[in-house]
Tab-separated table of C-alpha atoms and ligand atoms in Angstrom:
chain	number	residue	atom	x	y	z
A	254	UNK	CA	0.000	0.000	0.000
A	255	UNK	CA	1.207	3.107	-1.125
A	256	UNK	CA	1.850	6.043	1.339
A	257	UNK	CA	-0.465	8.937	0.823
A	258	UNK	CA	0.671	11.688	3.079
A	259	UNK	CA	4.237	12.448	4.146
A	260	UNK	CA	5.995	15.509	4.305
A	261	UNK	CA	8.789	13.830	1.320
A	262	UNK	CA	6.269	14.840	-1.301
A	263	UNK	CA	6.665	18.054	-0.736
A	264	UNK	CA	9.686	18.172	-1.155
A	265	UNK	CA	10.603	20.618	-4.488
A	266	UNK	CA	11.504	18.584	-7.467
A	267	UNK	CA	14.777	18.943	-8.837
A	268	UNK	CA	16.307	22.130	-10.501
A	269	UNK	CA	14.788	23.028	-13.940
A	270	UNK	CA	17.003	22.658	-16.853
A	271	UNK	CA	18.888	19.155	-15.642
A	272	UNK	CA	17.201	16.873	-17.635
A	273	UNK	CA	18.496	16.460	-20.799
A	274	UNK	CA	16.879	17.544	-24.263
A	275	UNK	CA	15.386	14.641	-26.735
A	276	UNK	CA	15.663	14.759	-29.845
A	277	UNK	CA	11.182	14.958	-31.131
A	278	UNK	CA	10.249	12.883	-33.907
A	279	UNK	CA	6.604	13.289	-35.553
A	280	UNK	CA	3.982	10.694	-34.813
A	281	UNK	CA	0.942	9.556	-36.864
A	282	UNK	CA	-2.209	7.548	-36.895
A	283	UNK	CA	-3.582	7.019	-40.606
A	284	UNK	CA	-6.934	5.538	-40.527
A	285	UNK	CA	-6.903	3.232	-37.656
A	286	UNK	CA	-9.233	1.199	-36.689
A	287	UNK	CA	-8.837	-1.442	-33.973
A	288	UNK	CA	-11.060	-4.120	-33.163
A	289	UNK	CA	-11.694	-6.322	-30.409
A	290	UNK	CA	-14.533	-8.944	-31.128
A	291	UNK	CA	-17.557	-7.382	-32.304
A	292	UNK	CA	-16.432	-4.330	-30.489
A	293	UNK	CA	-14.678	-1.260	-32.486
A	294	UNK	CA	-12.732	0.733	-29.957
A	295	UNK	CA	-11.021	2.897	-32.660
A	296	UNK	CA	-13.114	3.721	-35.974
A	297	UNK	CA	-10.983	4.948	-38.466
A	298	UNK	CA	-8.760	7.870	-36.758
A	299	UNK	CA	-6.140	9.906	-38.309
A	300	UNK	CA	-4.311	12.280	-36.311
A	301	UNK	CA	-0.886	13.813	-36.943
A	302	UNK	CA	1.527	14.906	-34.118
A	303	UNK	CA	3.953	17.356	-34.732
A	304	UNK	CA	7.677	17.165	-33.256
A	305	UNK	CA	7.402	18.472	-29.931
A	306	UNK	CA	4.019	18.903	-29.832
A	307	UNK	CA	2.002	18.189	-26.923
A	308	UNK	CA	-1.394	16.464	-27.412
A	309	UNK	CA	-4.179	15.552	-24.983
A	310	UNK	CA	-6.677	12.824	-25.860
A	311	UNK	CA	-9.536	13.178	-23.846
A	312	UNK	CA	-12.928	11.905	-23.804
A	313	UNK	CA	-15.198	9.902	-20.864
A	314	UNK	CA	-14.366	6.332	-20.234
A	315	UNK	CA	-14.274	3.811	-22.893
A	316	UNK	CA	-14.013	6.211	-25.527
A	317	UNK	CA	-10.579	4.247	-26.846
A	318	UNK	CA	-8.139	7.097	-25.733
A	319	UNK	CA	-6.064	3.937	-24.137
A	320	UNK	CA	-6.212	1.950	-27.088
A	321	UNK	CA	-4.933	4.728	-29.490
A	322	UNK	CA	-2.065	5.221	-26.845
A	323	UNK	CA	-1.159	1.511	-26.999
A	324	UNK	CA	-0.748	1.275	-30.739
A	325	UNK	CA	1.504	4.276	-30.356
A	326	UNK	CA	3.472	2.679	-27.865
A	327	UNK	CA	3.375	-0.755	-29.975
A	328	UNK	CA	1.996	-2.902	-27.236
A	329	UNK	CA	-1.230	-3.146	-29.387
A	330	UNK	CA	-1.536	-4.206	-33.267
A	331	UNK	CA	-4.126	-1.992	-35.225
A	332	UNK	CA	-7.005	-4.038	-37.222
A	333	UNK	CA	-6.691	-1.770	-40.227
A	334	UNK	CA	-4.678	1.800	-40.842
A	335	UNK	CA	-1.293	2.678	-40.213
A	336	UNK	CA	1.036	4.167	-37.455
A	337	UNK	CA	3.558	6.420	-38.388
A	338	UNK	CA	7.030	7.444	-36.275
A	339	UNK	CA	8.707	9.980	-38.140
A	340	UNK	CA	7.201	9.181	-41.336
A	341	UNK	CA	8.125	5.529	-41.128
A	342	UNK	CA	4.808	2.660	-40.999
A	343	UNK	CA	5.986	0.829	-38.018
A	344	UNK	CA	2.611	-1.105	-37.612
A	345	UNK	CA	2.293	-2.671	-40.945
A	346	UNK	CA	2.904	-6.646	-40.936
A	347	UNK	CA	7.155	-7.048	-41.769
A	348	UNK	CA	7.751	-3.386	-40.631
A	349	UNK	CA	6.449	-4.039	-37.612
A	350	UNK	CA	8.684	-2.322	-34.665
A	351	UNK	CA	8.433	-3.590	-31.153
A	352	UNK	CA	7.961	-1.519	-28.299
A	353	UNK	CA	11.538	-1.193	-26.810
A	354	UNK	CA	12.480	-0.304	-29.969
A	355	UNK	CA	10.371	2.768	-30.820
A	356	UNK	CA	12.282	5.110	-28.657
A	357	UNK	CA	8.757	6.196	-27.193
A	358	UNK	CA	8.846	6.498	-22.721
A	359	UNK	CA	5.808	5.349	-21.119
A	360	UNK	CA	4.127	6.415	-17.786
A	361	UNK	CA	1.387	4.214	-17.152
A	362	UNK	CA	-1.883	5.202	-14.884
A	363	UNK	CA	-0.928	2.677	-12.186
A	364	UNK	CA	2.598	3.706	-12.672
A	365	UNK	CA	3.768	0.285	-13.010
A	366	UNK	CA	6.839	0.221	-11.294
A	367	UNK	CA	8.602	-2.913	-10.399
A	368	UNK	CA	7.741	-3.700	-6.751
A	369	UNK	CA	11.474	-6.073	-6.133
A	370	UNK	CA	13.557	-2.818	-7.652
A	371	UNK	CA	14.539	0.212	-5.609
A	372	UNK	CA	13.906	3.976	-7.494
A	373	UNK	CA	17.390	3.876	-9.005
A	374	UNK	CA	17.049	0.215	-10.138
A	375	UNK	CA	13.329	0.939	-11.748
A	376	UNK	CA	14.904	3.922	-13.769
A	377	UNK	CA	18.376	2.713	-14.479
A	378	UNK	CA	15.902	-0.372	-16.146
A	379	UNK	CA	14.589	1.530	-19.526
A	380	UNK	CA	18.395	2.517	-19.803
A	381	UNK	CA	19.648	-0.953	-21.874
A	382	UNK	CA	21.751	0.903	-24.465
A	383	UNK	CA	24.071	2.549	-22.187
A	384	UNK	CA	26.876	0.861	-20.650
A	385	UNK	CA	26.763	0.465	-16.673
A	386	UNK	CA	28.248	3.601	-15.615
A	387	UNK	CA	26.920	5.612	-18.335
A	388	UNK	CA	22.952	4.064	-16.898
A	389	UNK	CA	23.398	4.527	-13.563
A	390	UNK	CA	24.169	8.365	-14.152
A	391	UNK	CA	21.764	9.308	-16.233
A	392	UNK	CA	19.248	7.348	-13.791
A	393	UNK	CA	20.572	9.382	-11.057
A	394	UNK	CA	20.277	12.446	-13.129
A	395	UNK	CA	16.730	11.826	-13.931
A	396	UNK	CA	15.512	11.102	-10.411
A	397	UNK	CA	17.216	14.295	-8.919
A	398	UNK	CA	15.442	16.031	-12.008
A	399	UNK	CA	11.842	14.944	-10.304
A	400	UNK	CA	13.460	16.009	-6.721
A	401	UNK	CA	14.146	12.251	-5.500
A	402	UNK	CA	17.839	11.713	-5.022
A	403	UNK	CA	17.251	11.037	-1.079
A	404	UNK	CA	14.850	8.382	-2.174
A	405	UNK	CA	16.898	6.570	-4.673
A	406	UNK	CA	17.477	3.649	-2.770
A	407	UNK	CA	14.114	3.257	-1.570
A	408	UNK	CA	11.573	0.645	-3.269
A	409	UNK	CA	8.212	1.412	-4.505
A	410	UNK	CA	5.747	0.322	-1.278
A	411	UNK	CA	7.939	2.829	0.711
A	412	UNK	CA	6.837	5.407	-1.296
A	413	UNK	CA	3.350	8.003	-1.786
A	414	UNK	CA	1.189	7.727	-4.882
A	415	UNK	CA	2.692	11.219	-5.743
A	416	UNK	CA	6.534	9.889	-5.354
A	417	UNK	CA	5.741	6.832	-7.385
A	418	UNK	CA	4.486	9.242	-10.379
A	419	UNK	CA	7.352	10.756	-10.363
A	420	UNK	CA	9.894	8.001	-10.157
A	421	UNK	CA	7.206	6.382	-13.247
A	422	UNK	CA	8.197	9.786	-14.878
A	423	UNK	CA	11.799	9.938	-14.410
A	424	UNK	CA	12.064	6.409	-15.860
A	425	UNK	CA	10.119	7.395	-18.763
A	426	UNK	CA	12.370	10.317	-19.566
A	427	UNK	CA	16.078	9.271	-18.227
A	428	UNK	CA	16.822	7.225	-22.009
A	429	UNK	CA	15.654	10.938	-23.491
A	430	UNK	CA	12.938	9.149	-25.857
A	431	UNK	CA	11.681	10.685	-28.464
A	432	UNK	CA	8.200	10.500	-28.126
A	433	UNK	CA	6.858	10.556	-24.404
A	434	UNK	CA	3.141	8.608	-24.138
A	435	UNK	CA	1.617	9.076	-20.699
A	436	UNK	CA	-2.515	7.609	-19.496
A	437	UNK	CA	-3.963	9.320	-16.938
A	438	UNK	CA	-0.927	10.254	-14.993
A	439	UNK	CA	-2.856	12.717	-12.758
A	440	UNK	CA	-5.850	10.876	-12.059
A	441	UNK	CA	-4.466	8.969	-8.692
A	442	UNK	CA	-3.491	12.123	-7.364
A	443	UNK	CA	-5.215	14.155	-4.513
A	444	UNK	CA	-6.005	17.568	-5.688
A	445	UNK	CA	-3.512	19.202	-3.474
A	446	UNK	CA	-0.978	17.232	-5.046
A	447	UNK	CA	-1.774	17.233	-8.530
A	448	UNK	CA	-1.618	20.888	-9.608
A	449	UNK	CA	2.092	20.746	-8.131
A	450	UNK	CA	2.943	17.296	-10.135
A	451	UNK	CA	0.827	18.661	-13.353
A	452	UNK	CA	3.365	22.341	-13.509
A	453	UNK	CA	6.026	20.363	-12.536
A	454	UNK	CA	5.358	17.637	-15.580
A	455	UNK	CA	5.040	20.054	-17.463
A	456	UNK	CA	7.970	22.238	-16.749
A	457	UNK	CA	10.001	18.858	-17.339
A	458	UNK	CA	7.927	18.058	-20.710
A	459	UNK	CA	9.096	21.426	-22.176
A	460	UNK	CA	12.378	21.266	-21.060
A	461	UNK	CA	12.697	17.616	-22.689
A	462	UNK	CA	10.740	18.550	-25.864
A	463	UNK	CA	9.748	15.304	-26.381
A	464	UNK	CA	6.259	15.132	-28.755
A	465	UNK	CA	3.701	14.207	-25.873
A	466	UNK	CA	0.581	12.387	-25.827
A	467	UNK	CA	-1.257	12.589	-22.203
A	468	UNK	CA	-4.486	10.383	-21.849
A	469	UNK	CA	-7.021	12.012	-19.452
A	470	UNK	CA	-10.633	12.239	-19.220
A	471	UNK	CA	-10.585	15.369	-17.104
A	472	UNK	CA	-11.246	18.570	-19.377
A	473	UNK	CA	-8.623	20.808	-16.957
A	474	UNK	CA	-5.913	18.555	-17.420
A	475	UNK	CA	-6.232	19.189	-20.855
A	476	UNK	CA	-6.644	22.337	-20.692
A	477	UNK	CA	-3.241	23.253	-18.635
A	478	UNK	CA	-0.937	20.967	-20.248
A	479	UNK	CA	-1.794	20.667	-23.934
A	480	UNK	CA	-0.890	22.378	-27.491
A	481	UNK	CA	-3.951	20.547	-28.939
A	482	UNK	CA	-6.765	18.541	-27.571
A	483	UNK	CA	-8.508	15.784	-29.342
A	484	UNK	CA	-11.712	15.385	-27.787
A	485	UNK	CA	-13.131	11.350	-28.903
A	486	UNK	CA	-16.574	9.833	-28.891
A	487	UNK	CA	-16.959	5.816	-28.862
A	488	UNK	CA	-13.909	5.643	-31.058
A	489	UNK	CA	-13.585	8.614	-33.306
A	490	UNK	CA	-11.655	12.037	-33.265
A	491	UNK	CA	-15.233	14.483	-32.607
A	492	UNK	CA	-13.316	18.050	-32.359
A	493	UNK	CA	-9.551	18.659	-32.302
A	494	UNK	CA	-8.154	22.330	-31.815
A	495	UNK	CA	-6.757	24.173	-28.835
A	496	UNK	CA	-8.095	24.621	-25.366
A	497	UNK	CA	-9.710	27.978	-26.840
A	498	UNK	CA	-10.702	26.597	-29.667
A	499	UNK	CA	-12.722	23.694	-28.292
A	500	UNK	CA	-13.942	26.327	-25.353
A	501	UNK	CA	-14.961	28.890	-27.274
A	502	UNK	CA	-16.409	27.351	-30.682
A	503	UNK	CA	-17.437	23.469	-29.680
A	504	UNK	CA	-18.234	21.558	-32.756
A	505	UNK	CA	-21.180	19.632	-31.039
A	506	UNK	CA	-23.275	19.799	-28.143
A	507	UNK	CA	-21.278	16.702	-26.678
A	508	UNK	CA	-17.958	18.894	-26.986
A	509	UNK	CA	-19.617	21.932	-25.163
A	510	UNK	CA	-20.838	19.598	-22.538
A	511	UNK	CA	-17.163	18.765	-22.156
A	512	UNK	CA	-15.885	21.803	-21.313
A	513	UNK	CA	-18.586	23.329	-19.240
A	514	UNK	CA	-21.645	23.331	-17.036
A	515	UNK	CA	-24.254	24.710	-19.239
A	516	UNK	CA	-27.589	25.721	-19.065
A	517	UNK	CA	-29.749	23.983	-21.779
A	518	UNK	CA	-32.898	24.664	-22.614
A	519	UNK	CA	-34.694	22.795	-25.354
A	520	UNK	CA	-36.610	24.390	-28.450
A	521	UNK	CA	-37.522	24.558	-32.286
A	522	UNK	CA	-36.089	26.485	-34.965
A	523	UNK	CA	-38.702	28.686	-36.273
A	524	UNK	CA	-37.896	31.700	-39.002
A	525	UNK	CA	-33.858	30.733	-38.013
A	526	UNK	CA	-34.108	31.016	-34.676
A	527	UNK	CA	-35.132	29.409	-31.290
A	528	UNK	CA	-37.591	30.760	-29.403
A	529	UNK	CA	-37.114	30.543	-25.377
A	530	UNK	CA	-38.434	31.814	-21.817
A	531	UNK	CA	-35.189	33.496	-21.676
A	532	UNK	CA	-35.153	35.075	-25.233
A	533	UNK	CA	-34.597	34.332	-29.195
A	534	UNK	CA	-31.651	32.835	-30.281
A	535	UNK	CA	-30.190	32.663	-33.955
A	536	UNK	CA	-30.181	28.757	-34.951
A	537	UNK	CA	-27.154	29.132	-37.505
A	538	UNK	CA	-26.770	25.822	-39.937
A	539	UNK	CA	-30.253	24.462	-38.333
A	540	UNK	CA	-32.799	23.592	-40.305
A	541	UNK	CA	-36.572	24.632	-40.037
A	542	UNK	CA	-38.435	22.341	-37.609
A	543	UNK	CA	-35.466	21.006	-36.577
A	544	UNK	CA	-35.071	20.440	-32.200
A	545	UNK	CA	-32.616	22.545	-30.799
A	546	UNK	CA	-31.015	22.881	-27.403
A	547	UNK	CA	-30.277	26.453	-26.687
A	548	UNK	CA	-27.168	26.342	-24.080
A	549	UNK	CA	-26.080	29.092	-22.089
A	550	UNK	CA	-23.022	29.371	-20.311
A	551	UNK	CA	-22.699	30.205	-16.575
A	552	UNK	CA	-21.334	33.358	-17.129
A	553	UNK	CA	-24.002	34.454	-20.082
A	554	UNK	CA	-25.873	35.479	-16.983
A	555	UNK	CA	-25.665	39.051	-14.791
A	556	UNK	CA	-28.273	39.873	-12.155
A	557	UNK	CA	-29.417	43.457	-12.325
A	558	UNK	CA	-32.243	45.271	-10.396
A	559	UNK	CA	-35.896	44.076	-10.635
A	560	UNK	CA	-37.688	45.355	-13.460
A	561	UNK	CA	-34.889	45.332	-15.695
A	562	UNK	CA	-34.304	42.683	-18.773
A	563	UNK	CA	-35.691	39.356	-18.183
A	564	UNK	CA	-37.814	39.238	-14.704
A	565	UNK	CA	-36.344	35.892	-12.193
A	566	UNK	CA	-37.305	35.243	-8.388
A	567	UNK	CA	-34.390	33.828	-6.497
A	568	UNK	CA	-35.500	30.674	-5.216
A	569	UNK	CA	-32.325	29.393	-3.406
A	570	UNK	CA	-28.743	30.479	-2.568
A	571	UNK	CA	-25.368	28.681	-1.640
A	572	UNK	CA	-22.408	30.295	-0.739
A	573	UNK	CA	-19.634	29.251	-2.889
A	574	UNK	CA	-16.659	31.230	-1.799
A	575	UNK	CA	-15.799	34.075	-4.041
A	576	UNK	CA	-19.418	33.699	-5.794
A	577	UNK	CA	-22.778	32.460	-4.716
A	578	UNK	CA	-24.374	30.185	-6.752
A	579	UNK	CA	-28.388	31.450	-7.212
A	580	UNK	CA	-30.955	29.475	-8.267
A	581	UNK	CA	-33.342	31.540	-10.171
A	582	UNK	CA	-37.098	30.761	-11.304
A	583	UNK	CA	-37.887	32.567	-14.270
A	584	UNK	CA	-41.289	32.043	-16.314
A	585	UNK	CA	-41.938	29.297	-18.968
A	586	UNK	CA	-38.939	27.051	-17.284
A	587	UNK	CA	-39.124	24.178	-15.608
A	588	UNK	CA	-36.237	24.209	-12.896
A	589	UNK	CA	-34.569	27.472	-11.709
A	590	UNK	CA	-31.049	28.901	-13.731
A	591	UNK	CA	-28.040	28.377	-11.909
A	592	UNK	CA	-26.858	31.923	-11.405
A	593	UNK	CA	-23.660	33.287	-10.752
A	594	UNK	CA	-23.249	36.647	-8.136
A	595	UNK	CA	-20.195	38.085	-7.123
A	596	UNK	CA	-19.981	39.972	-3.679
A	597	UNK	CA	-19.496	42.273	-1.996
A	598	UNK	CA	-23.152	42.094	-2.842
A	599	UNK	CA	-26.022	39.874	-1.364
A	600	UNK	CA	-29.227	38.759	-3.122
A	601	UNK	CA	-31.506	36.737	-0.446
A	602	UNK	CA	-34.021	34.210	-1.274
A	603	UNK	CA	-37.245	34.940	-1.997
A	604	UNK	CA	-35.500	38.336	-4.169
A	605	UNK	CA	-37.062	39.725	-7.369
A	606	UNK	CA	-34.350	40.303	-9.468
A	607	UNK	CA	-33.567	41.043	-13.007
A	608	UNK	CA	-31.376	38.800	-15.107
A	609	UNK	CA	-29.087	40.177	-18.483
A	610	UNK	CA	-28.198	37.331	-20.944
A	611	UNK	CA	-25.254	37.954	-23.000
A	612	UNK	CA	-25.714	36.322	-26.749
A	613	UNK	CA	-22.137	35.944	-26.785
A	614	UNK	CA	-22.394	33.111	-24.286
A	615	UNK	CA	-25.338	31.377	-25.568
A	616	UNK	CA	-24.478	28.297	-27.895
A	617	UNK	CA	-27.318	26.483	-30.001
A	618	UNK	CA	-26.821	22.993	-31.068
A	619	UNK	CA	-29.144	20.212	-32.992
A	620	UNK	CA	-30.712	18.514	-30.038
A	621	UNK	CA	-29.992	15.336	-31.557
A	622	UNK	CA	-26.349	14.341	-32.853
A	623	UNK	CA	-25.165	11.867	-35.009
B	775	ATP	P1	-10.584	4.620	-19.822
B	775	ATP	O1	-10.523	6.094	-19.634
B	775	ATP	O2	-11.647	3.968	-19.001
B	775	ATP	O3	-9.251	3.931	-19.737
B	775	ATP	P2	-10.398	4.652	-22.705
B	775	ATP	O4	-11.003	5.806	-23.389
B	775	ATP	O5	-8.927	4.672	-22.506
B	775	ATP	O6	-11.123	4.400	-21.340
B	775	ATP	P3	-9.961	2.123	-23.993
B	775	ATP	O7	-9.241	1.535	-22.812
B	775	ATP	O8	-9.157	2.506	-25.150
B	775	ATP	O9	-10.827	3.375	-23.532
B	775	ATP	O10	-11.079	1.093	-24.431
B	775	ATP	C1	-11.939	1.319	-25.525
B	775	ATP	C2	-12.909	0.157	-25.613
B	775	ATP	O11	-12.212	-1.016	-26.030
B	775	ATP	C3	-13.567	-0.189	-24.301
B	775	ATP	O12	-14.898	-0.579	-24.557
B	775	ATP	C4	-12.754	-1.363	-23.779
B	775	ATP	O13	-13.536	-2.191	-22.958
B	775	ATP	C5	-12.358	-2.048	-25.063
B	775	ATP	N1	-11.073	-2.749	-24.972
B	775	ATP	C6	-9.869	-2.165	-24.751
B	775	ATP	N2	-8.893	-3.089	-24.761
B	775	ATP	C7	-9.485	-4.289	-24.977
B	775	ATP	C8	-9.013	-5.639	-25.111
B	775	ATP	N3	-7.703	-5.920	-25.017
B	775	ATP	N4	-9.921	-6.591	-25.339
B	775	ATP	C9	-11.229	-6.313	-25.461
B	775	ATP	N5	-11.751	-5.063	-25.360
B	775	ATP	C10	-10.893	-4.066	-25.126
């Protein structure tokens, strides 16, 4: 059992700069599809990674982020399509390359680190091409990178979930690889711990250069450590673009979803637009008749004085910190809008207030997606 508190993991990692540069090669997926069974966990993706580039694949559970990982990594076969490492097929039947010899570093979500080695003896183990002396250097090198020199000798039960990341990180980037392929290497991290480990990863990523792919299914991860996110549905790329990008101008209902709480409220395009107990809405690219969902973003909403813009009753309140969170009851809806209010200011329950809407955070999607 893995220690969980402990005053070692906060410790500072090791100085910035120390870890050695790799030299990034480009990495490609050309219409892969992988099949187990009857099931398609991959259906048809192509995706390009540029040298140095740092990619999330996110999506919920299931959605074959893993899977696309794996055939990256070579420890999976694709059914059909092609895997490219600089270029070169190295997935095709008689090209095939094995694993250890992709030049690709691997930090698994469970870490995975041999339970009989110590720290040093985990890392030095990705090091085969070096000679003894040479290994046990750059092992030592890479551990004081991730601030665990004093632990070195120490073997994995000794250590906390957070130490074991790192050591699972330092062996993936002591041989310098090329391309760096990490699942989920946040999610068994308390959230005190993680934002530390996730700058810190990053820090190291930049500094190694390495092109990156980091598996997560949590929307901020992706957020703070990627160039690009692909965001997947049951097997397919559904949006791929920067944080921004996918923020600001989601593809899909689905991708919105992803990347915040929304308000939705469901309607029909009539004359190009969607009409709603909190206003019209321009349906662009909908067609006539079609169902809509009109979704507004927490922040599309600003409570002003009763008897100004849209009238709302506040129906409930929760203190939330820097904001309270109102729950307000406006006309034609069926349950209240969650409502944002910044103090200094106080709105009680029971409060006639006004709400603004601002069109700029209102999205409207096809209610039903393909
Ligand atoms: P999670 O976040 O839960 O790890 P994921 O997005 O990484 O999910 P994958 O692990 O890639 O998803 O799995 C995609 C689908 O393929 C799932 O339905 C999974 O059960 C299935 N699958 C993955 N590997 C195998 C396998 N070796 N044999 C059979 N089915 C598999």
């Amino acid at each position: 059992m893995a220690r969980t508190d402990g005053m070692t993991q906060w410790l500072g990692w090791g100085r910035r700069g120390t870890a050695g540069a790799a030299i990034p090669v480009s990495l490609g997926f050309e219409n892969v599809t992988q099949r187990f069974g009857e099931l398609t966990a991959l259906d048809d993706v192509s995706l390009s990674v540029a040298p140095g580039e740092t990619v999330a694949l996110l999506g919920h559970s299931g959605c074959g982020k893993t899977t696309l990982l794996r055939l990256a990594a070579g420890v999976e076969r694709p059914s059909a399509g092609r895997v490219l490492l600089e270029g070169r097929d190295v997935s095709a039947p008689g090209r095939f390359v094995e694993p250890e010899d992709r030049g690709v570093g691997l930090v698994f979500q469970d870490y995975a680190l041999f339970p009989h080695l110590s720290v040093l003896e985990n890392v030095r183990f990705g090091l085969r091409g070096l000679g003894e002396a040479q290994a046990v250097t750059a092992a030592e090198r890479a551990i004081a990178r991730v601030g665990l020199a004093h632990l070195a000798g120490a073997y994995p039960h000794m250590l906390s979930g957070g130490e074991q990341q790192r050591v699972a990180l330092a062996r993936a980037v002591a041989p310098r690889p090329g391309v760096l392929l990490m699942d989920e290497p946040f999610s068994n991290l308390d959230r005190r711990l993680r934002d530390t480990v996730r700058d810190e990863t990053m820090s190291l990523l930049q500094e190694i250069g390495a092109t990156s792919i980091i598996v997560t299914h949590d929307p901020e991860d992706a957020m703070r450590v990627a160039d690009r996110i692909v965001l997947m549905r049951q097997g397919r790329i559904v949006q791929a673009g920067t944080a921004e990008e996918l923020y600001r101008r989601p593809a899909s209902l689905f991708a919105a979803r992803f990347f915040c709480d929304l308000e939705e409220i469901e309607g029909v395009v009539r004359n190009g637009a969607v009409e709603t107990p909190i206003g019209r809405f321009e349906a662009a690219g909908l067609a006539e008749g079609e169902q809509a969902v009109v979704c507004a973003r927490p922040q599309a909403f600003r409570v002003v004085p009763k008897g100004f813009c849209l009238a709302g009753r506040v129906v409930g309140r929760r203190f939330l910190g820097e904001v309270d969170q109102l729950h307000v009851a406006v006309n034609g809806l069926d349950a209240p809008l969650a409502v944002r209010f910044a103090r200094p200011g106080r709105v009680e329950e029971g409060a006639e207030v006004g709400l603004d809407i601002d069109g700029d955070e209102v999205l409207v999607f096809a209610a039903v997606e393909p």
